[in-house]
Short mmCIF file of C-alpha atoms and ligand atoms in Angstrom, two decimals:
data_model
loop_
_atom_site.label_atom_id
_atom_site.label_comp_id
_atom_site.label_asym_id
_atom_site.label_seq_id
_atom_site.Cartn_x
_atom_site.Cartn_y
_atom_site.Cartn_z
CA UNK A 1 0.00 0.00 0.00
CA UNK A 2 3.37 2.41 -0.08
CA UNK A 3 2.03 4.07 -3.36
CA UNK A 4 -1.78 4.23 -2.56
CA UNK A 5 -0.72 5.92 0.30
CA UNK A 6 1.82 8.53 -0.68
CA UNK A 7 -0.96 9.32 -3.90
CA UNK A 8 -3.78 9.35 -0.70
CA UNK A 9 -1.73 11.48 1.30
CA UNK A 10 -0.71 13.86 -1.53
CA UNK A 11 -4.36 14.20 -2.70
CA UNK A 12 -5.24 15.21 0.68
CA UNK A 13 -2.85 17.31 1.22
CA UNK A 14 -3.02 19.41 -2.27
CA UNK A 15 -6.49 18.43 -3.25
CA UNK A 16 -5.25 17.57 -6.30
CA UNK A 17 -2.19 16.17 -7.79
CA UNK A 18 -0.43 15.59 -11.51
CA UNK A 19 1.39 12.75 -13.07
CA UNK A 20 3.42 12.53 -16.00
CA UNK A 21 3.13 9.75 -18.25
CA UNK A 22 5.90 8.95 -20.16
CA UNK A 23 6.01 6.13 -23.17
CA UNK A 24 8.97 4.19 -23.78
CA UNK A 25 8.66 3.86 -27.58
CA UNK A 26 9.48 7.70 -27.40
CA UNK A 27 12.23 8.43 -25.28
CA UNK A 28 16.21 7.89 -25.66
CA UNK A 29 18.42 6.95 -22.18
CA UNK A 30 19.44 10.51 -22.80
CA UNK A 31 15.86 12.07 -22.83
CA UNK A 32 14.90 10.25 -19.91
CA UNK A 33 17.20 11.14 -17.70
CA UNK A 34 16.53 14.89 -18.42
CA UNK A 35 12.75 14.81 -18.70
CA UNK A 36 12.44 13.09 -14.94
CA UNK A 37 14.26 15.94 -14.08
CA UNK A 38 12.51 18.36 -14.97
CA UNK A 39 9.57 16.21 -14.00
CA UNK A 40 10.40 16.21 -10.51
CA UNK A 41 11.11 19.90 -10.23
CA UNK A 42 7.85 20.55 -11.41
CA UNK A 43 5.79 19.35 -8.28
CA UNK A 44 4.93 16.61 -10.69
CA UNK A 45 3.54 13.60 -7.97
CA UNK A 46 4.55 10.52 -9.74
CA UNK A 47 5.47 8.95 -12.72
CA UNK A 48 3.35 6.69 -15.29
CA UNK A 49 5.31 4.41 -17.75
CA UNK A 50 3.08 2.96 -20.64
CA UNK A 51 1.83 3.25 -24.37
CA UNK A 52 -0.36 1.55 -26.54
CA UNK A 53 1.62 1.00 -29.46
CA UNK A 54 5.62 -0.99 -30.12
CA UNK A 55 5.94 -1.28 -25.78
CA UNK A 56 7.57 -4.46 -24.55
CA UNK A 57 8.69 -5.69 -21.17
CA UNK A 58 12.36 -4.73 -22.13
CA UNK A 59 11.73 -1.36 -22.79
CA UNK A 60 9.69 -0.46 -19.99
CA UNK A 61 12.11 -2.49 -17.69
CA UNK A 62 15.07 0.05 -19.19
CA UNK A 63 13.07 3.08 -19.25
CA UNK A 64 11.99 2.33 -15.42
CA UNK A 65 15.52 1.84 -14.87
CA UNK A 66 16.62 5.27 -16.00
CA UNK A 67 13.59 6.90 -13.74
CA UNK A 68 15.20 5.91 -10.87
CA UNK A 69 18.68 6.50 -11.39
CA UNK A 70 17.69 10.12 -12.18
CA UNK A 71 15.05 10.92 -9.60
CA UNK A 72 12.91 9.53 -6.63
CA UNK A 73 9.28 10.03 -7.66
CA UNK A 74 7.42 6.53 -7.48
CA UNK A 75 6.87 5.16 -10.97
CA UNK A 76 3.53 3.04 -11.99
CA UNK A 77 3.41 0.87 -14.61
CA UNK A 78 0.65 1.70 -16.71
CA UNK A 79 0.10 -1.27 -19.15
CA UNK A 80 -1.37 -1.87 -22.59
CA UNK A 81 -1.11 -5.63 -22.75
CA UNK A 82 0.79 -8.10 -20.46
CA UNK A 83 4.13 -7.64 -22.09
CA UNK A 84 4.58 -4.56 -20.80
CA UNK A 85 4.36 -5.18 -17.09
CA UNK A 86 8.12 -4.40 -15.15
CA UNK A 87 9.36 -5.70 -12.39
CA UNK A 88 11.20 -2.36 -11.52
CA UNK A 89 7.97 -0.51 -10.77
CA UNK A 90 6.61 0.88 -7.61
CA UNK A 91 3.01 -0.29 -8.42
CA UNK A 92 0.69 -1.04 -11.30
CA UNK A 93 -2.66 0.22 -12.58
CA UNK A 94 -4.37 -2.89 -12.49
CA UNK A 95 -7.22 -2.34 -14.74
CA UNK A 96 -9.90 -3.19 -16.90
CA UNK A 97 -10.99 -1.22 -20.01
CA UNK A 98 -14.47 -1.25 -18.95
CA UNK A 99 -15.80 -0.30 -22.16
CA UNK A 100 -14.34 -2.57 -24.45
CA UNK A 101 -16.18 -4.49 -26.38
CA UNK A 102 -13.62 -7.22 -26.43
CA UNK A 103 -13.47 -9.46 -23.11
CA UNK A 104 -10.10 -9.73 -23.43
CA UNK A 105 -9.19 -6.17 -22.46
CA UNK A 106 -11.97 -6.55 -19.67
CA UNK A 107 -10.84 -9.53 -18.00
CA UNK A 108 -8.96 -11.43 -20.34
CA UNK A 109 -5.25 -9.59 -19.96
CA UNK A 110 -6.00 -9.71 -16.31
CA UNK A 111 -6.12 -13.31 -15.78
CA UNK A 112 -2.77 -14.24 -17.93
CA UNK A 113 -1.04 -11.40 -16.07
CA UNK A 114 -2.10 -11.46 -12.25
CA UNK A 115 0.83 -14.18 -12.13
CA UNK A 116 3.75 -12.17 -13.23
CA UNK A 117 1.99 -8.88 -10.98
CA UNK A 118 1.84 -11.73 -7.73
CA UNK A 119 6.13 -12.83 -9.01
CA UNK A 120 7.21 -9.46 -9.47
CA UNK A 121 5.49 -8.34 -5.94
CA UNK A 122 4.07 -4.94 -7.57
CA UNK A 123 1.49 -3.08 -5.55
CA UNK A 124 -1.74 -3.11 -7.36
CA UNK A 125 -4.27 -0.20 -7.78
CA UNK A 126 -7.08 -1.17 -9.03
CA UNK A 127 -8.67 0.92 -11.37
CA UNK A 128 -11.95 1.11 -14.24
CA UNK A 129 -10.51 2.16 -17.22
CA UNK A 130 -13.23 4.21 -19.33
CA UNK A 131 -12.38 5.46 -22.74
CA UNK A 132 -14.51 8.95 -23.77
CA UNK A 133 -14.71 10.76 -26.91
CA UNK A 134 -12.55 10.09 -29.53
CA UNK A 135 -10.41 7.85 -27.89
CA UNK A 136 -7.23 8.38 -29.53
CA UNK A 137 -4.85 5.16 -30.12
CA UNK A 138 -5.66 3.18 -26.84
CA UNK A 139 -9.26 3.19 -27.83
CA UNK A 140 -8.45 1.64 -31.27
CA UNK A 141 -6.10 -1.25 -29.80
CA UNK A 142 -8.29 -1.44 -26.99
CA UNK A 143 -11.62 -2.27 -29.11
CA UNK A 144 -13.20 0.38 -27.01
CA UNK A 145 -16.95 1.83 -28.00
CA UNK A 146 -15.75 5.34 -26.67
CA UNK A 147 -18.67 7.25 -24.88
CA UNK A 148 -19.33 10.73 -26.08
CA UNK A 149 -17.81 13.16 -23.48
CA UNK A 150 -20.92 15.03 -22.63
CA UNK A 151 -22.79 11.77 -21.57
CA UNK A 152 -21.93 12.47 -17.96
CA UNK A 153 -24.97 9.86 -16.66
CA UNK A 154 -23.09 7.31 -19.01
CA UNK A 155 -19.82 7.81 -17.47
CA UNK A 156 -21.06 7.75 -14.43
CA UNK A 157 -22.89 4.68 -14.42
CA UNK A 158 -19.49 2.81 -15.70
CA UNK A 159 -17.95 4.46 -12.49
CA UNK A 160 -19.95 3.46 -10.10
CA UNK A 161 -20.21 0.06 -11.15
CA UNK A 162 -16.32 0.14 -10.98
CA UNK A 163 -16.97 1.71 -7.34
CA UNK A 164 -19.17 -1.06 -6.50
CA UNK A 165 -16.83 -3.83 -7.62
CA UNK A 166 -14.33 -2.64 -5.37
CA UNK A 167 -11.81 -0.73 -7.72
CA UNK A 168 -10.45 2.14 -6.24
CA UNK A 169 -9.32 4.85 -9.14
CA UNK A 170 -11.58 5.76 -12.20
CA UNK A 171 -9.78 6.51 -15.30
CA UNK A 172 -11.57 8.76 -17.49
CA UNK A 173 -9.40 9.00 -20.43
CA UNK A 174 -9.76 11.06 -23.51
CA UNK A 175 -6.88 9.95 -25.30
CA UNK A 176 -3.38 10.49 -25.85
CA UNK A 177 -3.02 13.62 -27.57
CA UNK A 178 -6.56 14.22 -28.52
CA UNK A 179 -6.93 17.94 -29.51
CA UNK A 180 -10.08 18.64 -26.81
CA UNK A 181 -9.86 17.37 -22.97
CA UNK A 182 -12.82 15.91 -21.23
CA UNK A 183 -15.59 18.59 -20.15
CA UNK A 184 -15.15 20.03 -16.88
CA UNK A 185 -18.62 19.62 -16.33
CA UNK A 186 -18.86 15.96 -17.50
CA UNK A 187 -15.81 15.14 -14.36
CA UNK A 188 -18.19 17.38 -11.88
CA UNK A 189 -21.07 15.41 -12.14
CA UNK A 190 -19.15 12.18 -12.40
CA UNK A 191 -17.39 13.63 -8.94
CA UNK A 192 -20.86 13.99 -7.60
CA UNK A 193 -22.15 10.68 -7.64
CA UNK A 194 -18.79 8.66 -6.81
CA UNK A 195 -16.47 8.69 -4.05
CA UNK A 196 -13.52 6.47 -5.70
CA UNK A 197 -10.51 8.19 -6.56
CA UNK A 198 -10.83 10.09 -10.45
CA UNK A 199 -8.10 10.16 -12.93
CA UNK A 200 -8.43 12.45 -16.06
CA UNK A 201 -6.03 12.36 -18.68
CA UNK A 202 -6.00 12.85 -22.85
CA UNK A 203 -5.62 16.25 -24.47
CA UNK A 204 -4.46 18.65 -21.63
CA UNK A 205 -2.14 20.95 -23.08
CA UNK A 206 -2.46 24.14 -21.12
CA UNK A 207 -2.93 25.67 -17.25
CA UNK A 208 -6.29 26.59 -17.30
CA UNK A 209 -7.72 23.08 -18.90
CA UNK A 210 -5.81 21.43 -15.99
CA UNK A 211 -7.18 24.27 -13.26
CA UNK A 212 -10.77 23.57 -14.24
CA UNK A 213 -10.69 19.91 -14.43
CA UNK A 214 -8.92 19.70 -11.00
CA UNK A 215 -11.22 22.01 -9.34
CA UNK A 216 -14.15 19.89 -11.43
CA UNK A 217 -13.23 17.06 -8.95
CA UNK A 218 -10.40 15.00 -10.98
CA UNK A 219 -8.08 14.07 -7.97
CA UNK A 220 -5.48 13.23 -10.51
CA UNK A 221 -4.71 14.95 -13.78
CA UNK A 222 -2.03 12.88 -16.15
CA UNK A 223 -0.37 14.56 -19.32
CA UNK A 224 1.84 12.26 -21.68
CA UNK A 225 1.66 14.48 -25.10
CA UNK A 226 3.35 17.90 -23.52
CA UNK A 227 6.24 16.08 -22.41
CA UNK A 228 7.25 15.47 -26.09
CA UNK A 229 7.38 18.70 -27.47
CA UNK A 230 9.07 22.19 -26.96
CA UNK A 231 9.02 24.33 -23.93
CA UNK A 232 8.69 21.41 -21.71
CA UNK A 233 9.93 23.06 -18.57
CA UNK A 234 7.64 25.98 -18.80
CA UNK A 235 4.59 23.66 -19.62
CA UNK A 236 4.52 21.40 -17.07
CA UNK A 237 5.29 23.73 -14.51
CA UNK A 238 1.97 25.73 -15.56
CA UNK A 239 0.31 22.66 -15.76
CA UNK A 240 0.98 21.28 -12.37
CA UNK A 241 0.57 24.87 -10.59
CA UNK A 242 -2.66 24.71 -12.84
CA UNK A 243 -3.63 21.33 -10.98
CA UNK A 244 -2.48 22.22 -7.47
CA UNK A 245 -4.56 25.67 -7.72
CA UNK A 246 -7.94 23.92 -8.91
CA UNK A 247 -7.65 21.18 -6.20
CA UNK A 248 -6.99 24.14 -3.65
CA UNK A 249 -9.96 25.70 -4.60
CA UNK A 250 -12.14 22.73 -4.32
CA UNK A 251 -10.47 21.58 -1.12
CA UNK A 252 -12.15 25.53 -0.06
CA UNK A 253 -15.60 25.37 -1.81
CA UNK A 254 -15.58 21.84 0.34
CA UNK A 255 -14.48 22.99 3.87
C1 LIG B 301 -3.00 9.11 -22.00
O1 LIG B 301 -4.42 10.43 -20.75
C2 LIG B 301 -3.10 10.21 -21.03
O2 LIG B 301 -3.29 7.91 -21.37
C3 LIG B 301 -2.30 11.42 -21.43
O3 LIG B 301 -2.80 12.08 -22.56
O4 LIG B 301 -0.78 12.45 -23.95
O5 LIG B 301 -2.83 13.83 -24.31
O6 LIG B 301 -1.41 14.17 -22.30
P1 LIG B 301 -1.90 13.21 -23.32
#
């Protein structure tokens, strides 16, 4: 529970709290070791390793490796299929892509990996993984029937019923790089009728998309796509001042 409970504690200290995602296909040795640099400056919480597309266990194993030889954030292994699960994480998003319309990404990847999660002694959090909108790659590979954003009552019902089967962190995820985020409003009224932990990722780009959907309810706010370009520094340090002032504000309105 070492992860749960630094993200718990975080959360509840900040309100709200940002993690970079970074994908191994992407990065060089050299890269990485920068990048978690400047990740960790920024007041970034934690790191996510995963992607949907040319990941392997090798990979994310060096990747991982580089993380922590460059900076002490906790890394969680956020994977696409069971080959990409490392042994050199701090934890793992164990989830189900609760809108697929395949069984295997439901259950099926679950089963044939809970034995290498149980060898590798990984902390699991489990999570409902719902893909919105246009999905972007991970709702192609994933054989997801993405739900329009603005269906909030949709969303929500997937939510709870992850609430109700125990898991413990809602994903709603827009996609990687997707040129709109999720509505503010859609993550308000899912943070209305659920008490689980809410993730929101896919398409935030800039401070004030990250401000509102923190202050919206999202308890966690992940951005891959910014960490690839220019400016990086800059960006994410907007972005996870942008996070840390929405959450504040909702921690207020809730007091
Ligand atoms: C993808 O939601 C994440 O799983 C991050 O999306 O790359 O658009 O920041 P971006």
């Amino acid at each position: 529970m070492k992860v749960e409970k630094y993200l718990n504690d975080e959360i509840e200290a900040k309100g709200s709290i940002h993690i970079s995602l970074l994908d191994p296909e992407k990065l060089t040795p050299t890269e990485t070791a920068k990048l978690v640099r400047i990740i960790e400056d920024s007041g970034s919480t934690a790191i996510m390793v995963g992607g949907s597309l040319n990941v392997n266990e090798s990979l994310m194993d060096d990747l991982i490796k580089i993380i922590k030889e460059n900076c002490d954030l906790p890394v969680i292994n956020f994977p696409s299929n069971v080959n990409t699960i490392s042994r050199y994480a701090d934890a793992i998003w164990f989830m189900s892509l609760l809108n697929s319309l395949n069984p295997y990404f439901i259950i099926g990847a679950q089963v044939q990996g809970a034995a290498i999660v149980k060898k590798y002694g990984l902390e699991t959090l489990p999570m409902g993984y719902i893909v919105v909108g246009d999905g972007g790659t991970v709702g192609i590979v994933g054989q997801a029937r993405p739900i329009p954003p603005h269906k909030a009552e949709v969303i929500t019902l997937y939510a709870l019923a992850a609430q109700y089967l125990g898991m413990r962190y809602v994903y709603i995820e827009g996609g990687s790089g997707v040129s709109e985020p999720v509505p503010p409003d859609t993550v308000r009224y899912v943070r209305s009728q659920v008490s689980v932990r809410l993730v929101v990722g896919g398409g935030i780009k800039r401070r004030e998309q990250a401000e509102a959907l923190a202050e919206a309810g999202a308890d966690i706010i992940v951005t891959g796509t910014i960490l690839e370009g220019n400016d990086i520094e800059k960006k994410l340090r907007e972005i996870v001042d942008g996070v840390h002032a929405g959450g504040k504000k909702r921690m207020r309105r809730s007091s």
